PDB file of C-alpha atoms in Angstrom:
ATOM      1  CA  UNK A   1       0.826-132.061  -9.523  1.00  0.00           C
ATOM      2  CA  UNK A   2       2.562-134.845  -7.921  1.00  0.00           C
ATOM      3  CA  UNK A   3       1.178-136.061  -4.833  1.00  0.00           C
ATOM      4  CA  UNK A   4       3.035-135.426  -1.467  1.00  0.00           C
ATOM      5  CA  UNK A   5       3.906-139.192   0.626  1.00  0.00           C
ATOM      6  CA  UNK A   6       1.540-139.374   3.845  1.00  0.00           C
ATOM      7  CA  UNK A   7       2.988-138.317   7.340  1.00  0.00           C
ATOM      8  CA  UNK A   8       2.101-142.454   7.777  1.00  0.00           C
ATOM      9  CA  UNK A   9       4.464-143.457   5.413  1.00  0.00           C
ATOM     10  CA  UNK A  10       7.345-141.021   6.470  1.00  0.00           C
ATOM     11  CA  UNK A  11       6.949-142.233  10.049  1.00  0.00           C
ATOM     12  CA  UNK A  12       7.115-146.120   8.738  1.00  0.00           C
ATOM     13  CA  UNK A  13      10.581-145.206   6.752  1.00  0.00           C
ATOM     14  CA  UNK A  14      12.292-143.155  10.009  1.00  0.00           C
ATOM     15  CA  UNK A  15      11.414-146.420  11.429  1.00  0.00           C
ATOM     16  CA  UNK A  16      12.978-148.301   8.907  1.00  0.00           C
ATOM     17  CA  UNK A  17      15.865-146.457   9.533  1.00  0.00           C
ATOM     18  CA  UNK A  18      16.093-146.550  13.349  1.00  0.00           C
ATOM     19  CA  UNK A  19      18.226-150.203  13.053  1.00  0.00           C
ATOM     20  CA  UNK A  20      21.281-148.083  10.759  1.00  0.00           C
ATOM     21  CA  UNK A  21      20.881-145.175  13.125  1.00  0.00           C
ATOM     22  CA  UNK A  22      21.668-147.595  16.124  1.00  0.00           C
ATOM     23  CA  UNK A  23      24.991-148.961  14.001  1.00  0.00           C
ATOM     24  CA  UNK A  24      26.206-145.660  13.402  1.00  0.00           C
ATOM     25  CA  UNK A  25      26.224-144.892  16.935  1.00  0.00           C
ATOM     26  CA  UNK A  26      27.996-148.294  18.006  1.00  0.00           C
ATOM     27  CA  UNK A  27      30.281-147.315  15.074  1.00  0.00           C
ATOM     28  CA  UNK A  28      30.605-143.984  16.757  1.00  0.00           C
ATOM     29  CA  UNK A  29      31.723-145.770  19.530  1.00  0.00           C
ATOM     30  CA  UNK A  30      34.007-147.797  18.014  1.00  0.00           C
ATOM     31  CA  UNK A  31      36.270-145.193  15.921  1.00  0.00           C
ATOM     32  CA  UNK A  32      36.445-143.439  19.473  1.00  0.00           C
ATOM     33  CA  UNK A  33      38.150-146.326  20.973  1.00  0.00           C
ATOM     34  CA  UNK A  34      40.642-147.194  17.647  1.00  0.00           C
ATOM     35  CA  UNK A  35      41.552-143.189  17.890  1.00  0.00           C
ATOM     36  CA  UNK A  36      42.192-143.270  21.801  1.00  0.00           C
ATOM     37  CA  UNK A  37      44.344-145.725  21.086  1.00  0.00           C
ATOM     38  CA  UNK A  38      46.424-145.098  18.385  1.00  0.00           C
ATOM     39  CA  UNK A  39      46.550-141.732  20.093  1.00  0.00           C
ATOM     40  CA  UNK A  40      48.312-144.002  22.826  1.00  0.00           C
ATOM     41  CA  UNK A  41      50.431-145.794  20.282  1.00  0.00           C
ATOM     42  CA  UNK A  42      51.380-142.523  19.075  1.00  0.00           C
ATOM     43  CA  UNK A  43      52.833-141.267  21.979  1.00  0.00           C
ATOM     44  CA  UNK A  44      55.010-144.075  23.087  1.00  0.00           C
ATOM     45  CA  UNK A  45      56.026-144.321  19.508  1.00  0.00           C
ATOM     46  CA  UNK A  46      57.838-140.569  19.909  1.00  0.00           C
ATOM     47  CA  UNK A  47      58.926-141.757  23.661  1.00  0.00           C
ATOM     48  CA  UNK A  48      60.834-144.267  22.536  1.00  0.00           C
ATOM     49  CA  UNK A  49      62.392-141.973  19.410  1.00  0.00           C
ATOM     50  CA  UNK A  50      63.331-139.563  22.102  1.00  0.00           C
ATOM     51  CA  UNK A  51      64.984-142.172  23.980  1.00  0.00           C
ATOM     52  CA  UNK A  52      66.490-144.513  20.782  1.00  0.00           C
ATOM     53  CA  UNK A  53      69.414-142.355  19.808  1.00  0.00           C
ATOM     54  CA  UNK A  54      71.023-142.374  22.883  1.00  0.00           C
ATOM     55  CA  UNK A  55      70.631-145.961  24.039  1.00  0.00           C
ATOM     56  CA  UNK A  56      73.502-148.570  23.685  1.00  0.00           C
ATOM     57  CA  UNK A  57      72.955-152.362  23.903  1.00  0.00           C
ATOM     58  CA  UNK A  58      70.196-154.978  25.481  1.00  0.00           C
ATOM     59  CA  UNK A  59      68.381-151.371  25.851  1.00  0.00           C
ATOM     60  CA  UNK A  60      68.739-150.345  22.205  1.00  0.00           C
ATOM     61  CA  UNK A  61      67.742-153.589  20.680  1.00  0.00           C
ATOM     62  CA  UNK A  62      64.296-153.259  22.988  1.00  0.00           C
ATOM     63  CA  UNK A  63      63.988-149.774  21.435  1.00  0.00           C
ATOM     64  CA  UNK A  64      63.885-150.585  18.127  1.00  0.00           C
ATOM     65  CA  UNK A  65      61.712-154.039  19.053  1.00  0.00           C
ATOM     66  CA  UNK A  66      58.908-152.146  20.411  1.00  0.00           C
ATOM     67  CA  UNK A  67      58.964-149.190  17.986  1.00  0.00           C
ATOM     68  CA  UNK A  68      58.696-152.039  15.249  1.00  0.00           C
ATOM     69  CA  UNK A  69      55.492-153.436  16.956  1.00  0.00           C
ATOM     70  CA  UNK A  70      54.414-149.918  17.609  1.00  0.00           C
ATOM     71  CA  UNK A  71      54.587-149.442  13.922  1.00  0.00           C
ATOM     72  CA  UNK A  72      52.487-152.509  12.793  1.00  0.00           C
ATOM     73  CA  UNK A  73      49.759-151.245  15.795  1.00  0.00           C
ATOM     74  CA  UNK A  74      49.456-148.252  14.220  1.00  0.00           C
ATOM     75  CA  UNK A  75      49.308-149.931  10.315  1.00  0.00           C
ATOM     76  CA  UNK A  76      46.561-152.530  12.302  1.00  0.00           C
ATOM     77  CA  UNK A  77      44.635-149.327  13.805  1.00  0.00           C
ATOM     78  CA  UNK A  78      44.652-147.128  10.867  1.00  0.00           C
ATOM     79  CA  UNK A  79      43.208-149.922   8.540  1.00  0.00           C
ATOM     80  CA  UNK A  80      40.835-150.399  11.117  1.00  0.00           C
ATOM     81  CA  UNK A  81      39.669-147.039  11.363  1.00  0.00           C
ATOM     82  CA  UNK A  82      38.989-146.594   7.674  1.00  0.00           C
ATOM     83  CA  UNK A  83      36.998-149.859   7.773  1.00  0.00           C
ATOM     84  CA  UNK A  84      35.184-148.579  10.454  1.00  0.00           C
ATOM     85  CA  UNK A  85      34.152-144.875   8.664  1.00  0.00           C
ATOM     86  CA  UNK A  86      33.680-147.195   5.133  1.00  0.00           C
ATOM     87  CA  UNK A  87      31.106-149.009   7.381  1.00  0.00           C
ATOM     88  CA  UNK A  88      29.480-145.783   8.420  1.00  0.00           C
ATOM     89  CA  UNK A  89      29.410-144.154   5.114  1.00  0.00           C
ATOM     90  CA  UNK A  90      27.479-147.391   3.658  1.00  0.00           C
ATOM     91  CA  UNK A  91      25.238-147.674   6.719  1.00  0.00           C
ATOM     92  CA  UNK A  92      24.844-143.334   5.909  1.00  0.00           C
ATOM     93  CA  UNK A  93      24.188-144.088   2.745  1.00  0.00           C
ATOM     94  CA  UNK A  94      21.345-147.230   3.706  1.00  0.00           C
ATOM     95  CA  UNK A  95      19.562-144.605   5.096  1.00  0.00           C
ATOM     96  CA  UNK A  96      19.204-142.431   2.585  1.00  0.00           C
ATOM     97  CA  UNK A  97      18.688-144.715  -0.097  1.00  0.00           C
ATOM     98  CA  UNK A  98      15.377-145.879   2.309  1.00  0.00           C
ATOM     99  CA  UNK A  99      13.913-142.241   2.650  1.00  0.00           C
ATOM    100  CA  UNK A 100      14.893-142.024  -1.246  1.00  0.00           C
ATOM    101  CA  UNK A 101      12.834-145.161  -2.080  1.00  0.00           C
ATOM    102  CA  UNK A 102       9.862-144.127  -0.473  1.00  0.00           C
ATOM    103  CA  UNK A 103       9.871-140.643  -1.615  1.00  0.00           C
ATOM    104  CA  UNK A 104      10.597-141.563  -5.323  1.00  0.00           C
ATOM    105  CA  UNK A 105       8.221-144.672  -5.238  1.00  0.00           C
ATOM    106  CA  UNK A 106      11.974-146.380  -6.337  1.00  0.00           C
ATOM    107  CA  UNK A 107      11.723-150.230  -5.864  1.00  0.00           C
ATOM    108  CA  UNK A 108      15.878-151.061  -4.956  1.00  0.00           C
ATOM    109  CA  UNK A 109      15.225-153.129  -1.905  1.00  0.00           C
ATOM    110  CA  UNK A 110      17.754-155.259  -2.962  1.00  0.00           C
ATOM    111  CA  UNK A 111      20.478-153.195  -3.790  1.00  0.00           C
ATOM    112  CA  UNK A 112      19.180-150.902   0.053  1.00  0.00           C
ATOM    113  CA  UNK A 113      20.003-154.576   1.308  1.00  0.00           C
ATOM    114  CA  UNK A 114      23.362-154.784  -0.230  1.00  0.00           C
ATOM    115  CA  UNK A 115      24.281-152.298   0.475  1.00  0.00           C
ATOM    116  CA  UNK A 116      23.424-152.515   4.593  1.00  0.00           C
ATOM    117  CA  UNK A 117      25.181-156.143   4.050  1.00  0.00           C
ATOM    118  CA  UNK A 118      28.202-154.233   2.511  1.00  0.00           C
ATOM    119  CA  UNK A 119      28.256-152.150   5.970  1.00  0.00           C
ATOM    120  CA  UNK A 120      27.874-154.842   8.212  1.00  0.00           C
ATOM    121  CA  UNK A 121      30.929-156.836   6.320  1.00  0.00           C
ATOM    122  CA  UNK A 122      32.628-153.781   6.991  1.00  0.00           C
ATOM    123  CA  UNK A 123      32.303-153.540  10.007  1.00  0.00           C
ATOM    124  CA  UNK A 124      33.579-157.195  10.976  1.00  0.00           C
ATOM    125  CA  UNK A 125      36.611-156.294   9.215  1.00  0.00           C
ATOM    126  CA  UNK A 126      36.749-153.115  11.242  1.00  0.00           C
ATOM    127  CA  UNK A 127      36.219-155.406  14.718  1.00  0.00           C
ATOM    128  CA  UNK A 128      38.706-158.088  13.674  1.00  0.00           C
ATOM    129  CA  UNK A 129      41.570-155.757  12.963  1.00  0.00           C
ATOM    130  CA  UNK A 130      40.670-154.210  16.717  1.00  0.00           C
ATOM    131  CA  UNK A 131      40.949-157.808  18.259  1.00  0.00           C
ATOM    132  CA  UNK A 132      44.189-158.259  16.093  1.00  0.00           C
ATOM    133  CA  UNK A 133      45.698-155.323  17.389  1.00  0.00           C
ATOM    134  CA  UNK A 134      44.649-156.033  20.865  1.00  0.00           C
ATOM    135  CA  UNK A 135      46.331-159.071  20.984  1.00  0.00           C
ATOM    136  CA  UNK A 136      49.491-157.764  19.422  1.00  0.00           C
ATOM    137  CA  UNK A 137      49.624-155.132  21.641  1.00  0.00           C
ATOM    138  CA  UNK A 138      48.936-158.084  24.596  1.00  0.00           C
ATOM    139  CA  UNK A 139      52.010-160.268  22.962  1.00  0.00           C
ATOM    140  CA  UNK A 140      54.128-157.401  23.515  1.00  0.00           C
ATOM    141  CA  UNK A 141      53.934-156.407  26.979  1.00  0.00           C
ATOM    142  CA  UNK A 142      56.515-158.364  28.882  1.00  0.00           C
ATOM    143  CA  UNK A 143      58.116-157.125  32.241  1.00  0.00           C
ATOM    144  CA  UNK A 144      60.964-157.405  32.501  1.00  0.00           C
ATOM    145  CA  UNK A 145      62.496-160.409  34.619  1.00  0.00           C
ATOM    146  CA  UNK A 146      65.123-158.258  36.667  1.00  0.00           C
ATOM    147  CA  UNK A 147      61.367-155.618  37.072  1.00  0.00           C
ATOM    148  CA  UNK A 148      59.792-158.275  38.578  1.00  0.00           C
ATOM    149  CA  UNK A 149      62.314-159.057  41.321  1.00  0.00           C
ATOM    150  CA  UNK A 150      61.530-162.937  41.993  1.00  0.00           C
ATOM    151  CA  UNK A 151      64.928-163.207  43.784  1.00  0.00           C
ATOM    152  CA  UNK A 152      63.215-161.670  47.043  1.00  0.00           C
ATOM    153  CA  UNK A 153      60.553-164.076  47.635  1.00  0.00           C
TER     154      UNK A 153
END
């Protein structure tokens, strides 16, 4: 009869597996903020497709500008986002390769720590597309010179 692991040893691995718990939160966190705001993108994509076909001129041409960068936000955003759940699905999948191990009496340390490394590259990708789309989205907004009224000082 195979012997059951001691309560000790369960205790040490949910301990082990606190750190990944912690990343999947921040992760959590993350895809939250990359869905707000491609949410946002989103909606001032179809605002400006409401308002496209009947503008004419300077107004046009800043139409189909800022639905262009719109369109690479939400390419930037989207890429970002599956990052981001890739990252979680490794850092998922850390965990239960740890409880697995110990249960098992499986010796994979290495390919447990591959694997976490695997999550945590993922996740940089995941945070550099969000800075890259930040400062696209930062490029783009411009007021308008005749908005700002600097005549009237």
């Amino acid at each position: 009869m195979p012997t059951l692991p001691a309560v000790s040893t369960i205790a040490q691995t949910i301990s082990l597996s606190l750190s990944p718990v912690f990343m999947l939160a921040g992760i959590g966190a993350l895809l939250n903020v990359l869905a707000g705001r491609l949410s946002r993108v989103i909606d001032r994509a179809r605002a400006l497709e409401q308002l496209h076909p009947s503008a004419a001129g300077a107004d046009r041409q800043r139409y189909v500008r800022e639905l262009r960068l719109l369109d690479r936000r939400i390419s930037i955003i989207n890429a970002s986002l599956s990052l981001a759940v890739a990252s979680a699905v490794m850092t998922c999948i850390v965990v239960v390769l740890l409880f697995v191990a110990e249960l098992a009496k499986l010796h994979f340390g290495t390919f447990v720590a591959l694997t976490f490394i695997m999550a945590m590259l993922l996740l940089i990708a995941a945070l550099t597309g969000f800075m890259v789309e930040v400062r696209v989205s930062l490029r783009a907004i411009h007021v308008r010179q005749e908005l700002l009224e600097r005549d009237r000082r």
